[in-house]
GROMACS .gro file of C-alpha atoms in nm:
model
  359
    1MET     CA    1   0.000   0.000   0.000
    2MET     CA    2   0.138   0.342  -0.100
    3SER     CA    3   0.221   0.575   0.188
    4THR     CA    4   0.026   0.899   0.186
    5GLY     CA    5   0.036   1.229   0.374
    6ILE     CA    6   0.361   1.308   0.548
    7TRP     CA    7   0.461   0.942   0.519
    8HIS     CA    8   0.489   0.985   0.142
    9PHE     CA    9   0.818   1.154   0.239
   10ALA     CA   10   0.915   0.891   0.499
   11ASP     CA   11   1.262   0.841   0.349
   12SER     CA   12   1.343   1.207   0.423
   13LEU     CA   13   1.196   1.216   0.774
   14PRO     CA   14   1.309   1.068   1.109
   15VAL     CA   15   1.294   0.691   1.092
   16VAL     CA   16   0.963   0.543   1.205
   17GLU     CA   17   0.884   0.182   1.127
   18PRO     CA   18   0.565   0.145   0.921
   19HIS     CA   19   0.377  -0.036   1.199
   20ASN     CA   20   0.439   0.259   1.435
   21ARG     CA   21   0.322   0.533   1.198
   22ILE     CA   22   0.017   0.717   1.328
   23THR     CA   23  -0.200   0.895   1.072
   24LEU     CA   24  -0.542   1.054   1.044
   25GLY     CA   25  -0.490   1.153   0.681
   26GLU     CA   26  -0.280   1.465   0.736
   27GLY     CA   27  -0.087   1.633   0.457
   28HIS     CA   28  -0.133   1.657   0.081
   29THR     CA   29  -0.332   1.975   0.136
   30PRO     CA   30  -0.452   2.173  -0.168
   31LEU     CA   31  -0.262   2.460  -0.326
   32ILE     CA   32  -0.521   2.694  -0.474
   33ALA     CA   33  -0.466   2.981  -0.716
   34SER     CA   34  -0.624   3.313  -0.618
   35SER     CA   35  -0.928   3.400  -0.824
   36SER     CA   36  -0.978   3.760  -0.712
   37ILE     CA   37  -0.752   3.906  -0.447
   38GLY     CA   38  -0.433   3.849  -0.643
   39ALA     CA   39  -0.565   4.042  -0.941
   40GLU     CA   40  -0.670   4.332  -0.718
   41LEU     CA   41  -0.319   4.350  -0.572
   42GLY     CA   42  -0.166   4.332  -0.920
   43LEU     CA   43  -0.015   3.991  -0.843
   44THR     CA   44  -0.010   3.755  -1.138
   45GLN     CA   45   0.071   3.434  -0.947
   46LEU     CA   46  -0.078   3.419  -0.597
   47TYR     CA   47  -0.155   3.085  -0.435
   48PHE     CA   48  -0.293   2.968  -0.102
   49LYS     CA   49  -0.170   2.650   0.070
   50LEU     CA   50  -0.472   2.527   0.263
   51GLU     CA   51  -0.329   2.376   0.580
   52SER     CA   52  -0.672   2.450   0.724
   53LEU     CA   53  -0.790   2.129   0.554
   54ASN     CA   54  -0.584   1.893   0.768
   55PRO     CA   55  -0.787   1.650   0.984
   56THR     CA   56  -0.814   1.871   1.295
   57GLY     CA   57  -0.803   2.195   1.096
   58SER     CA   58  -0.440   2.308   1.115
   59TYR     CA   59  -0.086   2.235   1.001
   60LYS     CA   60  -0.014   2.103   1.351
   61ASP     CA   61  -0.143   1.764   1.239
   62ARG     CA   62   0.181   1.704   1.050
   63ILE     CA   63   0.378   1.753   1.372
   64SER     CA   64   0.135   1.545   1.578
   65ALA     CA   65   0.153   1.252   1.336
   66MET     CA   66   0.531   1.244   1.372
   67ALA     CA   67   0.533   1.311   1.747
   68LEU     CA   68   0.286   1.036   1.836
   69SER     CA   69   0.453   0.793   1.598
   70LEU     CA   70   0.785   0.858   1.772
   71ALA     CA   71   0.616   0.822   2.111
   72LYS     CA   72   0.467   0.488   2.013
   73GLN     CA   73   0.795   0.364   1.867
   74SER     CA   74   0.994   0.456   2.179
   75GLY     CA   75   0.740   0.317   2.426
   76LYS     CA   76   0.644   0.646   2.590
   77THR     CA   77   0.362   0.609   2.842
   78ALA     CA   78   0.208   0.954   2.782
   79CYS     CA   79   0.271   1.284   2.609
   80ILE     CA   80   0.278   1.636   2.748
   81GLY     CA   81   0.284   1.985   2.601
   82THR     CA   82   0.146   2.337   2.587
   83THR     CA   83  -0.102   2.501   2.354
   84SER     CA   84  -0.296   2.812   2.262
   85GLY     CA   85  -0.544   2.579   2.096
   86ASN     CA   86  -0.445   2.424   1.763
   87ALA     CA   87  -0.155   2.213   1.887
   88GLY     CA   88  -0.366   2.084   2.174
   89ALA     CA   89  -0.658   1.991   1.949
   90SER     CA   90  -0.424   1.815   1.711
   91ILE     CA   91  -0.211   1.629   1.962
   92ALA     CA   92  -0.522   1.523   2.157
   93ALA     CA   93  -0.666   1.363   1.845
   94TYR     CA   94  -0.346   1.183   1.749
   95ALA     CA   95  -0.285   1.074   2.109
   96ALA     CA   96  -0.634   0.924   2.111
   97LYS     CA   97  -0.552   0.743   1.786
   98ALA     CA   98  -0.228   0.612   1.938
   99GLY     CA   99  -0.392   0.517   2.270
  100ILE     CA  100  -0.153   0.741   2.465
  101PRO     CA  101  -0.271   0.981   2.743
  102TYR     CA  102  -0.213   1.353   2.679
  103HIS     CA  103  -0.143   1.622   2.941
  104VAL     CA  104  -0.156   1.982   2.819
  105TYR     CA  105  -0.109   2.328   2.971
  106VAL     CA  106  -0.326   2.595   2.808
  107GLN     CA  107  -0.371   2.972   2.819
  108GLU     CA  108  -0.625   3.073   3.080
  109ASN     CA  109  -0.825   3.266   2.818
  110ILE     CA  110  -0.803   2.999   2.549
  111ILE     CA  111  -1.076   3.036   2.285
  112PRO     CA  112  -1.366   2.809   2.392
  113ALA     CA  113  -1.396   2.634   2.055
  114LYS     CA  114  -1.029   2.539   2.067
  115LEU     CA  115  -1.052   2.417   2.426
  116GLU     CA  116  -1.357   2.207   2.341
  117GLN     CA  117  -1.168   2.051   2.051
  118VAL     CA  118  -0.899   1.943   2.300
  119LEU     CA  119  -1.147   1.816   2.558
  120VAL     CA  120  -1.352   1.610   2.314
  121HIS     CA  121  -1.059   1.367   2.292
  122GLN     CA  122  -1.043   1.336   2.674
  123ALA     CA  123  -0.709   1.512   2.720
  124HIS     CA  124  -0.595   1.618   3.067
  125VAL     CA  125  -0.605   2.000   3.059
  126TYR     CA  126  -0.451   2.253   3.300
  127LYS     CA  127  -0.487   2.632   3.266
  128VAL     CA  128  -0.186   2.855   3.339
  129LYS     CA  129  -0.210   3.224   3.420
  130GLY     CA  130  -0.009   3.445   3.183
  131LEU     CA  131   0.089   3.165   2.942
  132GLY     CA  132   0.137   3.309   2.594
  133PHE     CA  133   0.141   3.669   2.712
  134ASP     CA  134   0.422   3.691   2.971
  135PRO     CA  135   0.755   3.577   2.823
  136ALA     CA  136   0.897   3.464   3.157
  137ILE     CA  137   0.595   3.246   3.231
  138GLY     CA  138   0.609   3.092   2.886
  139THR     CA  139   0.973   2.996   2.921
  140LYS     CA  140   0.915   2.856   3.271
  141VAL     CA  141   0.625   2.638   3.154
  142PHE     CA  142   0.822   2.509   2.853
  143GLU     CA  143   1.109   2.405   3.078
  144GLN     CA  144   0.877   2.238   3.330
  145VAL     CA  145   0.708   2.042   3.052
  146ARG     CA  146   1.044   1.918   2.926
  147ASP     CA  147   1.154   1.820   3.279
  148LYS     CA  148   0.830   1.632   3.349
  149ALA     CA  149   0.863   1.445   3.021
  150ILE     CA  150   1.216   1.332   3.108
  151ARG     CA  151   1.123   1.226   3.464
  152ASN     CA  152   0.815   1.029   3.362
  153ASN     CA  153   0.925   0.876   3.029
  154TRP     CA  154   0.666   1.090   2.847
  155GLU     CA  155   0.693   1.243   2.501
  156ALA     CA  156   0.739   1.622   2.516
  157VAL     CA  157   0.528   1.774   2.239
  158ILE     CA  158   0.582   2.148   2.238
  159THR     CA  159   0.554   2.241   1.872
  160ALA     CA  160   0.894   2.407   1.846
  161PHE     CA  161   1.230   2.286   1.719
  162ALA     CA  162   1.382   2.394   2.050
  163TYR     CA  163   1.177   2.132   2.239
  164ALA     CA  164   1.063   1.866   1.989
  165PRO     CA  165   1.314   1.876   1.702
  166LEU     CA  166   1.234   1.536   1.555
  167ALA     CA  167   0.858   1.590   1.550
  168MET     CA  168   0.907   1.934   1.394
  169GLU     CA  169   1.091   1.780   1.099
  170ALA     CA  170   0.747   1.700   0.959
  171VAL     CA  171   0.682   2.070   0.892
  172GLN     CA  172   0.923   2.042   0.599
  173THR     CA  173   0.663   1.837   0.415
  174ILE     CA  174   0.467   2.159   0.352
  175ALA     CA  175   0.757   2.290   0.145
  176TRP     CA  176   0.806   1.960  -0.033
  177GLU     CA  177   0.439   1.946  -0.128
  178ILE     CA  178   0.447   2.303  -0.259
  179ALA     CA  179   0.752   2.215  -0.469
  180ASP     CA  180   0.568   1.913  -0.610
  181GLN     CA  181   0.252   2.113  -0.677
  182LEU     CA  182   0.401   2.434  -0.815
  183GLY     CA  183   0.777   2.422  -0.821
  184VAL     CA  184   0.979   2.642  -0.584
  185PRO     CA  185   0.798   2.978  -0.556
  186ASP     CA  186   0.964   3.318  -0.540
  187ALA     CA  187   0.818   3.399  -0.198
  188VAL     CA  188   0.630   3.223   0.081
  189PHE     CA  189   0.441   3.419   0.349
  190VAL     CA  190   0.387   3.243   0.680
  191PRO     CA  191   0.203   3.320   1.008
  192VAL     CA  192   0.457   3.347   1.290
  193GLY     CA  193   0.408   3.288   1.661
  194GLY     CA  194   0.689   3.079   1.805
  195GLY     CA  195   0.870   3.057   1.471
  196GLY     CA  196   0.849   2.681   1.421
  197LEU     CA  197   0.619   2.677   1.117
  198PHE     CA  198   0.822   2.951   0.950
  199SER     CA  199   1.154   2.780   1.019
  200GLY     CA  200   1.029   2.437   0.916
  201VAL     CA  201   0.897   2.558   0.580
  202TYR     CA  202   1.228   2.734   0.512
  203LYS     CA  203   1.419   2.423   0.615
  204GLY     CA  204   1.219   2.217   0.368
  205PHE     CA  205   1.302   2.448   0.077
  206HIS     CA  206   1.664   2.474   0.189
  207ARG     CA  207   1.690   2.097   0.180
  208ILE     CA  208   1.556   2.090  -0.176
  209ARG     CA  209   1.820   2.345  -0.270
  210GLN     CA  210   2.100   2.149  -0.099
  211GLN     CA  211   2.002   1.838  -0.293
  212ASN     CA  212   2.035   2.036  -0.617
  213GLU     CA  213   1.667   1.986  -0.693
  214ALA     CA  214   1.608   2.362  -0.716
  215SER     CA  215   1.818   2.657  -0.827
  216LYS     CA  216   1.682   2.904  -0.572
  217LEU     CA  217   1.527   2.957  -0.231
  218PRO     CA  218   1.199   3.143  -0.190
  219ARG     CA  219   1.208   3.468   0.003
  220MET     CA  220   1.043   3.395   0.336
  221GLY     CA  221   0.784   3.639   0.471
  222ALA     CA  222   0.743   3.633   0.849
  223CYS     CA  223   0.401   3.773   0.942
  224GLN     CA  224   0.329   3.879   1.299
  225SER     CA  225   0.063   4.070   1.485
  226ALA     CA  226   0.157   4.421   1.594
  227GLY     CA  227   0.054   4.316   1.945
  228CYS     CA  228   0.300   4.024   1.949
  229SER     CA  229   0.578   4.105   1.705
  230ASN     CA  230   0.874   4.018   1.928
  231LEU     CA  231   1.042   3.797   1.668
  232VAL     CA  232   1.013   4.028   1.367
  233ARG     CA  233   1.103   4.338   1.571
  234GLY     CA  234   1.409   4.163   1.710
  235TRP     CA  235   1.520   4.072   1.358
  236GLN     CA  236   1.450   4.415   1.211
  237GLN     CA  237   1.640   4.583   1.493
  238GLY     CA  238   1.936   4.346   1.462
  239LEU     CA  239   1.911   4.239   1.825
  240GLY     CA  240   2.003   3.876   1.768
  241GLN     CA  241   1.711   3.779   1.992
  242PRO     CA  242   1.339   3.859   2.017
  243ALA     CA  243   1.250   4.211   2.126
  244SER     CA  244   1.106   4.235   2.476
  245GLY     CA  245   0.743   4.293   2.562
  246ALA     CA  246   0.426   4.114   2.663
  247SER     CA  247   0.165   4.012   2.406
  248THR     CA  248  -0.141   4.232   2.356
  249SER     CA  249  -0.257   4.069   2.033
  250MET     CA  250  -0.609   3.932   2.002
  251ILE     CA  251  -0.506   3.687   1.727
  252SER     CA  252  -0.517   3.341   1.882
  253GLY     CA  253  -0.249   3.095   1.785
  254ILE     CA  254   0.033   3.345   1.734
  255GLN     CA  255   0.036   3.495   2.085
  256VAL     CA  256   0.386   3.374   2.171
  257SER     CA  257   0.582   3.649   2.343
  258ASN     CA  258   0.882   3.418   2.401
  259PRO     CA  259   0.924   3.259   2.054
  260PRO     CA  260   1.139   2.951   2.120
  261ASP     CA  261   1.253   2.912   1.758
  262ALA     CA  262   1.355   3.274   1.707
  263ASP     CA  263   1.720   3.186   1.643
  264ILE     CA  264   1.648   2.958   1.348
  265ALA     CA  265   1.376   3.193   1.224
  266PHE     CA  266   1.639   3.469   1.211
  267GLU     CA  267   1.860   3.233   1.008
  268ALA     CA  268   1.570   3.171   0.769
  269LEU     CA  269   1.505   3.542   0.726
  270ASP     CA  270   1.873   3.616   0.666
  271GLY     CA  271   1.931   3.312   0.445
  272SER     CA  272   1.637   3.387   0.218
  273GLN     CA  273   1.670   3.767   0.207
  274GLY     CA  274   1.335   3.757   0.381
  275VAL     CA  275   1.065   4.004   0.468
  276GLY     CA  276   0.921   4.085   0.811
  277SER     CA  277   0.563   4.210   0.826
  278ILE     CA  278   0.402   4.354   1.141
  279VAL     CA  279   0.027   4.376   1.093
  280ALA     CA  280  -0.248   4.533   1.304
  281ASP     CA  281  -0.512   4.288   1.425
  282GLU     CA  282  -0.777   4.490   1.238
  283GLU     CA  283  -0.595   4.433   0.907
  284THR     CA  284  -0.576   4.060   0.975
  285TRP     CA  285  -0.950   4.043   1.047
  286LYS     CA  286  -1.016   4.241   0.728
  287TRP     CA  287  -0.827   3.993   0.512
  288GLN     CA  288  -0.988   3.700   0.693
  289ARG     CA  289  -1.324   3.840   0.578
  290GLU     CA  290  -1.195   3.901   0.226
  291LEU     CA  291  -1.060   3.547   0.193
  292ALA     CA  292  -1.403   3.411   0.287
  293ARG     CA  293  -1.599   3.655   0.071
  294ARG     CA  294  -1.385   3.653  -0.241
  295GLU     CA  295  -1.185   3.329  -0.244
  296GLY     CA  296  -1.416   3.087  -0.062
  297ILE     CA  297  -1.141   3.025   0.196
  298TYR     CA  298  -1.267   3.033   0.554
  299CYS     CA  299  -0.972   3.041   0.790
  300GLU     CA  300  -0.903   3.153   1.144
  301PRO     CA  301  -0.744   3.498   1.186
  302ALA     CA  302  -0.396   3.351   1.235
  303GLY     CA  303  -0.432   3.183   0.896
  304ALA     CA  304  -0.517   3.514   0.729
  305ILE     CA  305  -0.218   3.704   0.865
  306SER     CA  306   0.001   3.557   0.590
  307LEU     CA  307  -0.211   3.740   0.333
  308ALA     CA  308  -0.222   4.057   0.544
  309GLY     CA  309   0.157   4.047   0.568
  310LEU     CA  310   0.190   3.995   0.193
  311VAL     CA  311  -0.035   4.295   0.123
  312GLN     CA  312   0.192   4.508   0.341
  313ALA     CA  313   0.503   4.382   0.160
  314VAL     CA  314   0.347   4.456  -0.179
  315GLU     CA  315   0.243   4.806  -0.076
  316THR     CA  316   0.593   4.884   0.054
  317GLY     CA  317   0.759   4.756  -0.264
  318GLN     CA  318   0.935   4.460  -0.102
  319ILE     CA  319   0.779   4.203  -0.336
  320ASN     CA  320   0.766   4.200  -0.716
  321ARG     CA  321   0.411   4.177  -0.847
  322THR     CA  322   0.513   3.918  -1.105
  323ASP     CA  323   0.658   3.684  -0.840
  324LYS     CA  324   0.514   3.340  -0.780
  325ILE     CA  325   0.385   3.374  -0.422
  326VAL     CA  326   0.235   3.129  -0.173
  327CYS     CA  327   0.050   3.224   0.146
  328ILE     CA  328   0.029   2.952   0.410
  329ILE     CA  329  -0.328   2.935   0.548
  330SER     CA  330  -0.246   2.768   0.876
  331GLY     CA  331  -0.583   2.701   1.044
  332ALA     CA  332  -0.956   2.666   0.981
  333GLY     CA  333  -1.222   2.926   1.054
  334TYR     CA  334  -1.422   2.714   1.295
  335LYS     CA  335  -1.131   2.742   1.540
  336ASP     CA  336  -1.258   3.087   1.646
  337LEU     CA  337  -1.639   3.091   1.666
  338GLU     CA  338  -1.651   3.428   1.841
  339GLN     CA  339  -1.476   3.590   1.546
  340GLN     CA  340  -1.712   3.401   1.317
  341ARG     CA  341  -2.009   3.558   1.496
  342LEU     CA  342  -1.856   3.904   1.460
  343MET     CA  343  -1.803   3.843   1.088
  344VAL     CA  344  -2.167   3.752   1.022
  345GLN     CA  345  -2.369   3.932   1.291
  346GLU     CA  346  -2.497   4.212   1.067
  347ALA     CA  347  -2.599   3.975   0.789
  348ALA     CA  348  -2.748   3.727   1.036
  349THR     CA  349  -2.975   3.988   1.195
  350ASN     CA  350  -3.104   4.112   0.858
  351ILE     CA  351  -3.218   3.784   0.707
  352PRO     CA  352  -3.576   3.833   0.577
  353LEU     CA  353  -3.848   3.594   0.691
  354TYR     CA  354  -4.115   3.484   0.441
  355ASP     CA  355  -4.427   3.274   0.447
  356ALA     CA  356  -4.405   2.981   0.211
  357ASP     CA  357  -4.664   3.129  -0.027
  358GLN     CA  358  -4.459   3.450  -0.060
  359LEU     CA  359  -4.161   3.275  -0.217
   0.00000   0.00000   0.00000
């Protein structure tokens, strides 16, 4: 039987014996050409990589498939991690598939829909004050998770290269799929919280280049919320580390004020002559609405920030309009039902009511 999803690339990933591979059908997500927005921006080749169509609605499923497969192969008795929502929902599902208990620390104000998606798989959930917003608390929780995993023979599944490097190797499969579907693009714009998705996509393209299967690297666009732009600000200011400051962003999923993969994200930005975009939450919500209205793509706000960041780069002349460009749409719209209600409340309250004989 032919391997599908991330396991199509098994020979290029950490070794997992076929009988230990956990899958729910992740990967092989569509790459869709823009039908409207690209033309408005004057872009001749704009594409959207729909990671929102993975089994639990985000790119995290690629990481979870690898993490739980490694946990099964190494005989781990449980797994443990942190989440703002998507990682928890994903790991909980794959842990259920693997028959492995999952312990997860979450933000105290986690979006209810995301928390429910974690709980439906019977994960053990613990809320932590300040997680995601206070850098010191984030770092402390990450370290405690790693220590508990070591003491208890559990698999640590924090979706960052700094804490789960083997599991994170699966993020490269996004780049490899894009290369198969389109060739190597001129630019790829990516939502950035902790920096793992951004770094993994770059690593995938860099590997293609090293193997002489491509003559170029795409320019990498790192897209962050203005309320949590520690990574991009640190890079733009040449600090060699994330800029300081607590998160004030309302964009769930990228509220990581202590980005653990900042160092390799900086390498990706430098190595690709990359672009850093810092976008107001209002602009991200605007492009979330436009993606739904004009492209038929319903994503969560964090998924739309890649497009918002691209628009900024185009307007500031950092991107050529004839470039072949891919925006990573990282998560599905149903992840944030409160934002969904805000998007439709005016239309929902103005729906006319007819008697059947008036139709």
